[in-house]
Coordinates of C-alpha atoms and ligand atoms in Angstrom, one line a residue:
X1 CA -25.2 16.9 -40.2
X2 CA -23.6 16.8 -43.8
X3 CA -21.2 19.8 -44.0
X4 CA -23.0 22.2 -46.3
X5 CA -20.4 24.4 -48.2
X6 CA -19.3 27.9 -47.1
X7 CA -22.3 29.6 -48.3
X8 CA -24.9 27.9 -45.7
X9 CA -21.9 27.4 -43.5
X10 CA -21.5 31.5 -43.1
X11 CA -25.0 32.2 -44.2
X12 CA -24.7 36.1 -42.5
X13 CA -21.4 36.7 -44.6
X14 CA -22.8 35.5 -47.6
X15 CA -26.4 36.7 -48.6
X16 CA -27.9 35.2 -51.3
X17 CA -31.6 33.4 -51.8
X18 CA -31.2 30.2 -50.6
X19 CA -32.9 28.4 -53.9
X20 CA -30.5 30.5 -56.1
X21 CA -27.4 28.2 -53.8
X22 CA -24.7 26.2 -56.2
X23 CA -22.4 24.9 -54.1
X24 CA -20.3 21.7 -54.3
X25 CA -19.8 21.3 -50.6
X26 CA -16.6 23.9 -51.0
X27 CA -14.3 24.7 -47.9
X28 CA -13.6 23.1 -44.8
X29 CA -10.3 22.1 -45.8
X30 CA -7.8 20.8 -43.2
X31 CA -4.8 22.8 -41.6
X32 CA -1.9 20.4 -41.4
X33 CA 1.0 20.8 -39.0
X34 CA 4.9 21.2 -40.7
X35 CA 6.9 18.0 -39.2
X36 CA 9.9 17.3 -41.0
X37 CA 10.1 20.4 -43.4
X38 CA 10.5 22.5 -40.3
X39 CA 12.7 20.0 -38.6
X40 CA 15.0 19.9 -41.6
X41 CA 15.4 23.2 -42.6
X42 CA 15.2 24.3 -38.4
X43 CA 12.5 26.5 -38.7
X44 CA 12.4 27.9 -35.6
X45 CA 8.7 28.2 -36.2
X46 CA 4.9 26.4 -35.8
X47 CA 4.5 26.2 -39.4
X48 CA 0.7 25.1 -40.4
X49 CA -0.4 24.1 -44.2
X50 CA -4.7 25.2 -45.1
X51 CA -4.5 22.6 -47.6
X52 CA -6.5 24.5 -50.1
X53 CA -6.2 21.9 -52.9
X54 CA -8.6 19.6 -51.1
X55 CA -11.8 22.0 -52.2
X56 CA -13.9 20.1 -55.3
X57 CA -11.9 21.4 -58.2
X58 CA -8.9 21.4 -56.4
X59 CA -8.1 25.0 -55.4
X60 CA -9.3 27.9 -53.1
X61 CA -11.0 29.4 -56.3
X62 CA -14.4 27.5 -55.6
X63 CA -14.7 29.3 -52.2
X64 CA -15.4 32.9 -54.0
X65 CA -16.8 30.7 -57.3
X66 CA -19.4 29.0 -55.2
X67 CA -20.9 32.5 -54.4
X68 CA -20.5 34.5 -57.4
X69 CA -22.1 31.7 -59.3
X70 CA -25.1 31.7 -56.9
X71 CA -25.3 36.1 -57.2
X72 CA -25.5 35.2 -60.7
X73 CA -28.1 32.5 -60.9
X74 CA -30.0 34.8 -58.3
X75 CA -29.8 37.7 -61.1
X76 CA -30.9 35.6 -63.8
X77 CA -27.6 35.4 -66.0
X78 CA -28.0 32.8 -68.7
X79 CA -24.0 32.6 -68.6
X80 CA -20.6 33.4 -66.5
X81 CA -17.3 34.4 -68.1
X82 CA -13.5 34.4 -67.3
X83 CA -10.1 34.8 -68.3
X84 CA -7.9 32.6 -66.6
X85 CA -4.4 31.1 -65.5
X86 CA -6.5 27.6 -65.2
X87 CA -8.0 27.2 -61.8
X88 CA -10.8 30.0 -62.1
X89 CA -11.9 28.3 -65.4
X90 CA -11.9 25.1 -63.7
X91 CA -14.2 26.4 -60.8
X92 CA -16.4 28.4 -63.2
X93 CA -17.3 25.6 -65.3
X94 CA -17.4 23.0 -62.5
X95 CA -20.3 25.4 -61.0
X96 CA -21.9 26.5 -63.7
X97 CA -22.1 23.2 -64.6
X98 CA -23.6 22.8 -60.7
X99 CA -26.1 25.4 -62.0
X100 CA -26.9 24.7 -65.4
X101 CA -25.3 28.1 -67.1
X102 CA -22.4 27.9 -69.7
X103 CA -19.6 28.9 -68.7
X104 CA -17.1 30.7 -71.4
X105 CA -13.3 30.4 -70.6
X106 CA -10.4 32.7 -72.3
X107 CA -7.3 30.9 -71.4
X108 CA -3.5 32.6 -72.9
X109 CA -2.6 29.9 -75.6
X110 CA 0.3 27.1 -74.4
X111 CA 0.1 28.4 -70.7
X112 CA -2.3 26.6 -69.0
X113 CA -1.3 23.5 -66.5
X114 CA -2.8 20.4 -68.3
X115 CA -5.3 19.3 -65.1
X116 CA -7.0 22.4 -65.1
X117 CA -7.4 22.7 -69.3
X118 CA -8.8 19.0 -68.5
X119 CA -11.5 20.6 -65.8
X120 CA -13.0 23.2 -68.2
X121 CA -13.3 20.6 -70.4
X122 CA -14.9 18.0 -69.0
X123 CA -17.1 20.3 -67.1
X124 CA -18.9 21.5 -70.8
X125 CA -17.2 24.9 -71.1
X126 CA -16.7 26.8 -74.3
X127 CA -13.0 27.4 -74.0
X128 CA -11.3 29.7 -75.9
X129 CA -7.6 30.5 -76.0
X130 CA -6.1 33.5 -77.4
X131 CA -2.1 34.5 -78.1
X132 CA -0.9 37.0 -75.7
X133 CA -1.0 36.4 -72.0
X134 CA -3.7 36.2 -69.1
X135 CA -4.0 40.4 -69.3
X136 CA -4.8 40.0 -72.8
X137 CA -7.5 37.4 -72.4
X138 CA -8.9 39.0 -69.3
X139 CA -9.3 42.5 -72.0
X140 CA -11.4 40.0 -74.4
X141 CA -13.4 38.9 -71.4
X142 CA -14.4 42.6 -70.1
X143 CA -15.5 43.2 -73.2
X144 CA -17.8 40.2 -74.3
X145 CA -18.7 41.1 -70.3
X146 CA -20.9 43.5 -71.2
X147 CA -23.3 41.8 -72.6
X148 CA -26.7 41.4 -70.7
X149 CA -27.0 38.2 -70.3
X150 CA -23.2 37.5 -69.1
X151 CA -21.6 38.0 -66.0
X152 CA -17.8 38.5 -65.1
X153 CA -16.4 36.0 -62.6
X154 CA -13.0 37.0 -62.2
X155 CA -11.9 38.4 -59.0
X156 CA -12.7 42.1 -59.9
X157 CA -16.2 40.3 -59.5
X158 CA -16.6 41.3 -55.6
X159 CA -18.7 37.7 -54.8
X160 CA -15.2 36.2 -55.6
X161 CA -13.2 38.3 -52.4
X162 CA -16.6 38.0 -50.1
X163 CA -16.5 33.9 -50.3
X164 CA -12.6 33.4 -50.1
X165 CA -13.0 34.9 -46.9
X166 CA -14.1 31.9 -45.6
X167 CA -11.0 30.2 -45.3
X168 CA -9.7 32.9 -42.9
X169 CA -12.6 32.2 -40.6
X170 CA -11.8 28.7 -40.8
X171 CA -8.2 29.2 -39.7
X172 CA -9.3 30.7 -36.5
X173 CA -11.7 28.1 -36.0
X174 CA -9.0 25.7 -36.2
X175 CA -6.3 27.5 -34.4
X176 CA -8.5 29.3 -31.5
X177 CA -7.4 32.6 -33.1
X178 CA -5.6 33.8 -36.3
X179 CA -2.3 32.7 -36.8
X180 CA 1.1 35.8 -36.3
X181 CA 2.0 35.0 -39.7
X182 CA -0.2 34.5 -43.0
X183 CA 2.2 33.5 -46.1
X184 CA 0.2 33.5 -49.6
X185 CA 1.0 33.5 -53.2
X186 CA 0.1 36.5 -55.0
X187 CA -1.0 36.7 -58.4
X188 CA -4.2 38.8 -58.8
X189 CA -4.0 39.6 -55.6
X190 CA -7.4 39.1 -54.5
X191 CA -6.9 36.0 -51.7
X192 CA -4.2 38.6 -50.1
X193 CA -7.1 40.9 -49.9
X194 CA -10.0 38.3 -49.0
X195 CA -7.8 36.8 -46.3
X196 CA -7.1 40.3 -44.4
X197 CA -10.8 41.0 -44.7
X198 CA -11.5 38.0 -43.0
X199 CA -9.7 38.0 -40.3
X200 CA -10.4 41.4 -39.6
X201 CA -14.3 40.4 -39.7
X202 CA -13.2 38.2 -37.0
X203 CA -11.9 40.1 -35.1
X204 CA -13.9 42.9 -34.7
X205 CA -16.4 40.3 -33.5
X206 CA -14.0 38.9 -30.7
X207 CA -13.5 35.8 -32.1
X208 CA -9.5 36.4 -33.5
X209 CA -7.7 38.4 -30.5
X210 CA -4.7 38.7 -32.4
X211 CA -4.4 40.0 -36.4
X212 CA -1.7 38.5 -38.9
X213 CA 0.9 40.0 -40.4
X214 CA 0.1 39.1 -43.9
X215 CA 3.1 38.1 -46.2
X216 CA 2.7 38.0 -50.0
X217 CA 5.0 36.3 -52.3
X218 CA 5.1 36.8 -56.0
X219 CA 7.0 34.9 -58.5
X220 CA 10.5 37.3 -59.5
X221 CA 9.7 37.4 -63.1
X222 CA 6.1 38.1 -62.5
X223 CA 6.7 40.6 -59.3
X224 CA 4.4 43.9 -61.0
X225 CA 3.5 44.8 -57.3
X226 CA 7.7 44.2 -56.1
X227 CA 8.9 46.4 -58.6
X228 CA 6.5 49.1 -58.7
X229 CA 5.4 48.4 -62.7
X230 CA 3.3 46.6 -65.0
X231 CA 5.2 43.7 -66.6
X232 CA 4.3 43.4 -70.1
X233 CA 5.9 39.8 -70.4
X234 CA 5.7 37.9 -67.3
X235 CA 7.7 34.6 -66.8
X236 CA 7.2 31.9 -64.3
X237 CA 7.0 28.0 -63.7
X238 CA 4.2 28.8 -61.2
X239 CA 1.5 30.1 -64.0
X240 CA -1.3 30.7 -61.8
X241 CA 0.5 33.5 -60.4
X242 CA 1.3 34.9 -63.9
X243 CA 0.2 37.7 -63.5
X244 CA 2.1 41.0 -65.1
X245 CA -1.0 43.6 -64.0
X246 CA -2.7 42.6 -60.5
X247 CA -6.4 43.3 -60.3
X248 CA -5.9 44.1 -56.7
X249 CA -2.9 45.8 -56.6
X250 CA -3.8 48.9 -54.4
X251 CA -5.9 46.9 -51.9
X252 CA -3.0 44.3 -52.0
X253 CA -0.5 47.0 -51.2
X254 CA -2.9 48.3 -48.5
X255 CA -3.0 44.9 -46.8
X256 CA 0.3 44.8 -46.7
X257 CA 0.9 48.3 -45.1
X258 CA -2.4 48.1 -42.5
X259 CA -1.3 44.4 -41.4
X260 CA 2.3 45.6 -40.9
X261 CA 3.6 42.6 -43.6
X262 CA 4.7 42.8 -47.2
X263 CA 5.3 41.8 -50.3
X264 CA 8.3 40.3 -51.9
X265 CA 9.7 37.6 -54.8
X266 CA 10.7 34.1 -54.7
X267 CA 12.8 32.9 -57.7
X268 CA 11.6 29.9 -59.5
X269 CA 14.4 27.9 -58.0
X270 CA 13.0 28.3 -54.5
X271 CA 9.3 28.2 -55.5
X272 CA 10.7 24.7 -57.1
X273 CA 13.2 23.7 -54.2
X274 CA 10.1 24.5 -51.7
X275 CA 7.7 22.2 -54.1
X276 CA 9.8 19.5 -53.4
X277 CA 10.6 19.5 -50.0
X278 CA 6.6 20.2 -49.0
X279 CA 6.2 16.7 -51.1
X280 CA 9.2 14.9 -49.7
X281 CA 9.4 15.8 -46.4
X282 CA 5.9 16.4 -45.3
X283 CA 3.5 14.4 -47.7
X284 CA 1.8 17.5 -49.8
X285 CA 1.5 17.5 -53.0
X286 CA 0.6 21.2 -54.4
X287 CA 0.8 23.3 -57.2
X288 CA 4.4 25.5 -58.3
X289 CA 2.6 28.8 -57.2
X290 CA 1.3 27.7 -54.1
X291 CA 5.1 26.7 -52.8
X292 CA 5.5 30.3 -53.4
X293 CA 3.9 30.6 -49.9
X294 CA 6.4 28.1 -48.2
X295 CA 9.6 29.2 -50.3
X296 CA 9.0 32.5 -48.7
X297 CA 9.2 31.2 -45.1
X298 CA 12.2 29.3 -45.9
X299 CA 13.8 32.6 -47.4
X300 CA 12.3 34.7 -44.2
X301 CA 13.7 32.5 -41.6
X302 CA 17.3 32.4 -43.4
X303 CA 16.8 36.2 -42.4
X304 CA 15.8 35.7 -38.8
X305 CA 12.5 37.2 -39.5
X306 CA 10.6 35.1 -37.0
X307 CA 10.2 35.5 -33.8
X308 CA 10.8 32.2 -31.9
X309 CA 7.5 29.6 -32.0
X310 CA 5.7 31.8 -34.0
X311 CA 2.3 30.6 -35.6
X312 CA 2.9 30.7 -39.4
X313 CA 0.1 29.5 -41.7
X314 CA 0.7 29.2 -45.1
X315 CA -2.0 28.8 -48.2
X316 CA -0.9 26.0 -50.5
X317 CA -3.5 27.5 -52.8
X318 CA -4.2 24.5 -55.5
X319 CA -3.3 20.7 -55.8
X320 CA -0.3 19.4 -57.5
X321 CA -2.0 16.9 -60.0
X322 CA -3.1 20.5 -61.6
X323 CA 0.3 20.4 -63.2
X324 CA 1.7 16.6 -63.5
X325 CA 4.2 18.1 -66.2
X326 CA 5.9 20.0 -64.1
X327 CA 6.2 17.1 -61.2
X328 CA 7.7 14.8 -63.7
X329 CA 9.8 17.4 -65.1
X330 CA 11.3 18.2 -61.7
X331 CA 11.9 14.4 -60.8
X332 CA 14.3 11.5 -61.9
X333 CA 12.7 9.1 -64.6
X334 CA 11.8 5.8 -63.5
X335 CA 14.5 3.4 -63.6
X336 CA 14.1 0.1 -66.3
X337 CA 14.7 -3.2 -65.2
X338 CA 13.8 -6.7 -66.3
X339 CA 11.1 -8.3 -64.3
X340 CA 13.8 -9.5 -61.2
X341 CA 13.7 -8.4 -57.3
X342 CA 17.3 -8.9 -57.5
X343 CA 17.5 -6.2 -60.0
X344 CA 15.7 -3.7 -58.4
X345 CA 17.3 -4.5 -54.9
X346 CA 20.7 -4.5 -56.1
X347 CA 20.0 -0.5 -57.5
X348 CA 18.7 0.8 -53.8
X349 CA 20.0 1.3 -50.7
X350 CA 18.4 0.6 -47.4
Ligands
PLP401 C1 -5.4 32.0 -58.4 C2 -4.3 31.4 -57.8 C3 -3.3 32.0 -57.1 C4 -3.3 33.5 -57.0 O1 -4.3 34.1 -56.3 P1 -4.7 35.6 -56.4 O2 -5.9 35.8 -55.7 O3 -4.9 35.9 -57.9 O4 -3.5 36.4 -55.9 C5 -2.3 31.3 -56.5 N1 -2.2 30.0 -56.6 C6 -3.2 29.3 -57.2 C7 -3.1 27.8 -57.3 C8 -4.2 29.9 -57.9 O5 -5.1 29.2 -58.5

């Protein structure tokens, strides 16, 4: 049977009338085992990827995306609107494209990853960018919300939480049970939240024994939830977790205290030293804010947090072709040479 998408897939979970369905075949993404990156940096740990980048428009967003965009075809919106760091504008216009509504997209001007400005793009969105930062597009948005035949799609839109709980459920498929650990970038904070609720859905119907601790990470100069404040200016290589006001923030905070986690900050430098070494030593390519996720393992086991061969998952929420200016920023040039073997043999070792 063709794998149907996470709708059909969890059809109790996630009413909706089945001709009102747009899905791309969303989900069902693989969780990859840690070799070398937890041989390298001993991690005394079982250390599992849910490759998250592999869904259509390469990021988790399409799991909630696929099911608010069917609750609004099913309600008869003629269009779906969102503010965005990049990856829900992506999704939106990818499945409203899927369902023949226009999709409107307020992006903050200049920061926006290239791939995903490319995605709304191509996918026929009306994309508008305004000067100020995602909290100041995601005020336009409310706004222009209200409107009777437009529907908000960010994650205060409560389709959004209901599908990304899918990926939980697929964890404990894969794993027999959910994992001791859950590691997530945190931006919005609504995965954090969707996650929990998932695996708490789970479990109260026997099929997780165990619960995870759930450990956010946000970017230190973006860390509104970590410090305790809204920050009016927040700065970060990993923009889709740019994020200076959390639409989640209480539930975030609850998730945190009910799962007996946390949430804490990872500097760029170890979002970026953790971007690399997922790439080079273990063969995934994702986005800045996803490594967020890994750089926080690395910084919890440098504490001792883990208790020995402990199940770790960790989200690497979006692909890394999203931002291909920031990969060839963080890597050497390639090297000119004439046309000679003997060139390019004499500059390598082996
Ligand atoms: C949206 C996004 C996040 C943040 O998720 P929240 O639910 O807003 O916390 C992290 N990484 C990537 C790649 C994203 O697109």
């Amino acid at each position: 049977m063709l794998y149907p998408g996470i709708i059909r897939k969890y059809r109790d979970d996630l009413p909706v009338a089945e001709s009102s369905i747009v899905t791309l075949h969303e989900g069902n993404t693989p969780l990859f085992q840690s070799i070398r990156l937890v041989k390298e940096l001993n991690l005394p740990i079982q250390l599992y990827y849910k490759l998250e980048g592999l869904n259509p428009t390469g990021s988790f967003k399409d799991r909630g995306m696929t099911y608010a965009v069917s609750k609004a075809h099913e309600a008869g919106f003629r269009a779906v609107i969102c503010a965005s760091t990049g990856n829900t504008s992506a999704a939106a216009a990818a499945y409203a494209s899927r369902a023949g509504m226009l999709a409107l997209v307020v992006i903050p001007k200049g920061k926006v990853a290239r791939g995903k400005l490319a995605q709304a793009q191509i996918h026929g969105a009306k994309v508008f960018q305004v000067d100020g930062n995602f909290d100041a597009a995601l005020n336009v948005v409310k706004e222009v919300a209200e409107h009777p035949k437009v529907t908000l799609v960010n994650s205060i839109n409560p389709h959004r939480l209901m599908g990304q709980q899918s990926a939980a459920f697929e964890i404990v498929e894969s794993l027999g049970d959910a994992p001791d650990y859950h590691f997530i970038p945190v931006g919005n904070a609504g995965n954090i939240v969707a996650y929990w609720r998932g695996y708490k859905a789970f479990h109260e119907k026997g099929l997780a024994k165990k619960l995870p601790q759930m450990c956010g990470f946000q970017a230190a100069g973006s860390a509104p939830i970590v410090e305790g404040h809204i920050i009016e200016h927040p700065e970060t290589v990993a923009t889709a977790i740019r994020i200076g006001n959390p639409a989640n923030w209480k539930a975030a905070e609850e998730v945190a205290i009910e799962s007996q986690g946390f949430i804490k900050a990872v500097t760029d430098e170890e979002i970026l030293s953790a971007y690399k070494q997922v790439a080079q030593l273990d063969g995934y390519f994702c986005e800045p804010a996803s490594a967020a996720s890994i750089a926080g393992v690395i910084k919890m086991a440098e504490q001792g947090f883990f208790k020995k061969n402990a199940s770790v998952v960790c989200t690497l929420t979006g692909h890394g072709l999203k931002d291909p200016d920031q990969a060839i920023e963080q890597s050497p040039a390639p090297i000119h040479i004439s046309a000679s073997s003997e060139e390019l043999l004499k500059l390598i070792k082996l």
